[in-house]
Amino acid sequence: MAREHHRERFLTEAELRALFLALDQEPNQIAASAIALLAATGARRSEAMKAKWEHVDVERRLWVVPVSKSGRRRHIPLSDAALRILARQPRPDGCPWVFPGKDRQKPIGCLRNAWRSVKERAGLPTDLRLHDLRHTFASTLVSKGRTLYEVSQLLGHSQMSMTMRYAHLAPQRLLEAANEALPDLSS
């Protein structure tokens, strides 16, 4: 059986800054906001594209995904950054979608073109996938000391092994950990 190789691509802090600057310059601001929300919440692309205002509770800072990939209801906490992104979204009368398409009665259909131009504008690698924002979300939290259990809950994973595939520690964080293994013996 062939060995499974998992991607370990996540954005650095500098790359994230460049991404958000490029998102601000994107002509398609609906797509740009959807991409920004993915980075701010670790949500799946399909969850953002199908998000409806009736499932967003700003007061409780909660976004409910009625049916997630696992087939179950999922609750996504809305950080300060996520709330700022949502607050910028226009809410046309009669349009239920957080990220509407050109026909306001349908959700946005595709983020591919905006993603491609944003990556180019930000100087990010061409092979960077939109899904890598989910890896970035998980990896950033783990690098800042959040537990795998917390990250698992935020990503909506039912198995910790899946979260472990998403959460990668930056080399600097691993070096800091390795340096703590032995006391300073030079004195």
XYZ file of C-alpha atoms in Angstrom, residues 7-136:
130
model
C 0.800 18.604 2.859
C 2.333 20.695 5.560
C 1.746 24.104 4.021
C 0.692 26.974 6.220
C 1.299 30.685 5.984
C 3.832 32.541 8.075
C 2.799 35.676 9.924
C 4.397 37.818 7.193
C 2.551 35.890 4.479
C -0.738 36.352 6.362
C -0.132 40.108 6.516
C 0.596 40.172 2.775
C -2.554 38.121 2.146
C -4.784 40.552 4.028
C -3.242 43.559 2.281
C -3.914 41.861 -1.053
C -7.492 41.053 0.014
C -8.098 44.751 0.683
C -7.061 45.493 -2.914
C -9.139 42.721 -4.523
C -11.819 44.137 -6.871
C -14.262 41.348 -5.931
C -14.782 42.319 -2.298
C -17.428 39.663 -1.702
C -14.943 36.928 -2.622
C -12.194 38.725 -0.689
C -14.369 38.806 2.441
C -15.194 35.114 2.076
C -11.480 34.302 1.860
C -10.750 36.536 4.858
C -13.446 34.745 6.875
C -11.852 31.394 6.029
C -8.548 32.643 7.437
C -10.223 34.114 10.538
C -12.320 31.059 11.418
C -10.667 27.993 9.912
C -13.995 27.227 8.234
C -14.270 25.096 5.129
C -14.748 26.862 1.778
C -18.198 25.309 1.294
C -19.283 26.480 4.759
C -18.428 30.101 3.949
C -19.881 30.015 0.458
C -23.211 28.646 1.746
C -23.379 30.831 4.870
C -26.728 32.519 5.497
C -27.376 35.504 7.733
C -30.007 33.545 9.663
C -27.186 31.303 10.937
C -24.975 34.159 12.136
C -25.623 35.362 15.686
C -23.472 38.459 16.186
C -24.774 38.966 19.732
C -23.630 35.490 20.827
C -20.597 35.643 18.476
C -21.570 32.368 16.865
C -21.973 31.050 13.335
C -23.995 27.869 13.011
C -23.364 25.547 10.093
C -26.605 23.536 9.931
C -25.005 20.541 8.203
C -21.226 20.275 8.165
C -19.037 17.855 6.239
C -19.589 15.296 9.009
C -23.337 15.613 8.519
C -23.775 17.253 11.902
C -24.534 20.767 13.076
C -21.388 22.772 13.762
C -20.840 25.917 15.805
C -18.059 28.297 14.811
C -17.067 30.958 17.353
C -16.706 34.399 15.787
C -13.497 36.136 16.817
C -13.124 39.911 16.779
C -11.526 39.643 13.325
C -14.372 37.474 12.015
C -16.961 39.948 13.322
C -15.159 42.840 11.590
C -15.211 40.899 8.308
C -18.924 40.158 8.655
C -19.721 43.762 9.615
C -18.323 44.929 6.246
C -20.660 42.661 4.316
C -23.635 44.409 2.730
C -27.045 42.888 3.468
C -29.293 43.546 0.462
C -33.021 43.210 1.150
C -34.315 39.731 0.444
C -30.827 38.228 0.099
C -30.202 35.447 2.638
C -26.541 34.855 1.729
C -23.595 36.283 3.642
C -21.580 36.078 0.416
C -24.099 36.461 -2.417
C -23.438 35.755 -6.061
C -24.232 38.155 -8.907
C -27.779 36.827 -8.768
C -28.492 37.837 -5.173
C -30.748 34.815 -4.748
C -27.770 32.448 -4.995
C -24.555 32.231 -2.978
C -21.207 33.140 -4.462
C -20.293 30.445 -6.954
C -16.524 30.460 -7.039
C -13.535 31.915 -5.199
C -10.916 30.586 -7.631
C -10.312 33.769 -9.665
C -10.135 36.027 -6.614
C -7.853 33.543 -4.835
C -5.503 33.399 -7.809
C -5.240 37.200 -8.091
C -4.870 37.670 -4.330
C -2.037 35.130 -4.177
C -0.275 36.861 -7.047
C -0.726 40.323 -5.516
C 0.543 39.065 -2.133
C 3.548 37.287 -3.671
C 2.390 33.912 -2.355
C 3.321 30.615 -4.039
C 1.088 29.564 -6.924
C 0.586 26.088 -5.404
C -0.910 27.544 -2.214
C -4.455 26.226 -1.878
C -7.419 27.960 -0.322
C -7.665 24.976 2.036
C -4.195 25.837 3.342
C -5.865 28.708 5.230
C -7.508 26.032 7.389
C -4.072 24.530 8.065
C -2.760 28.008 8.847
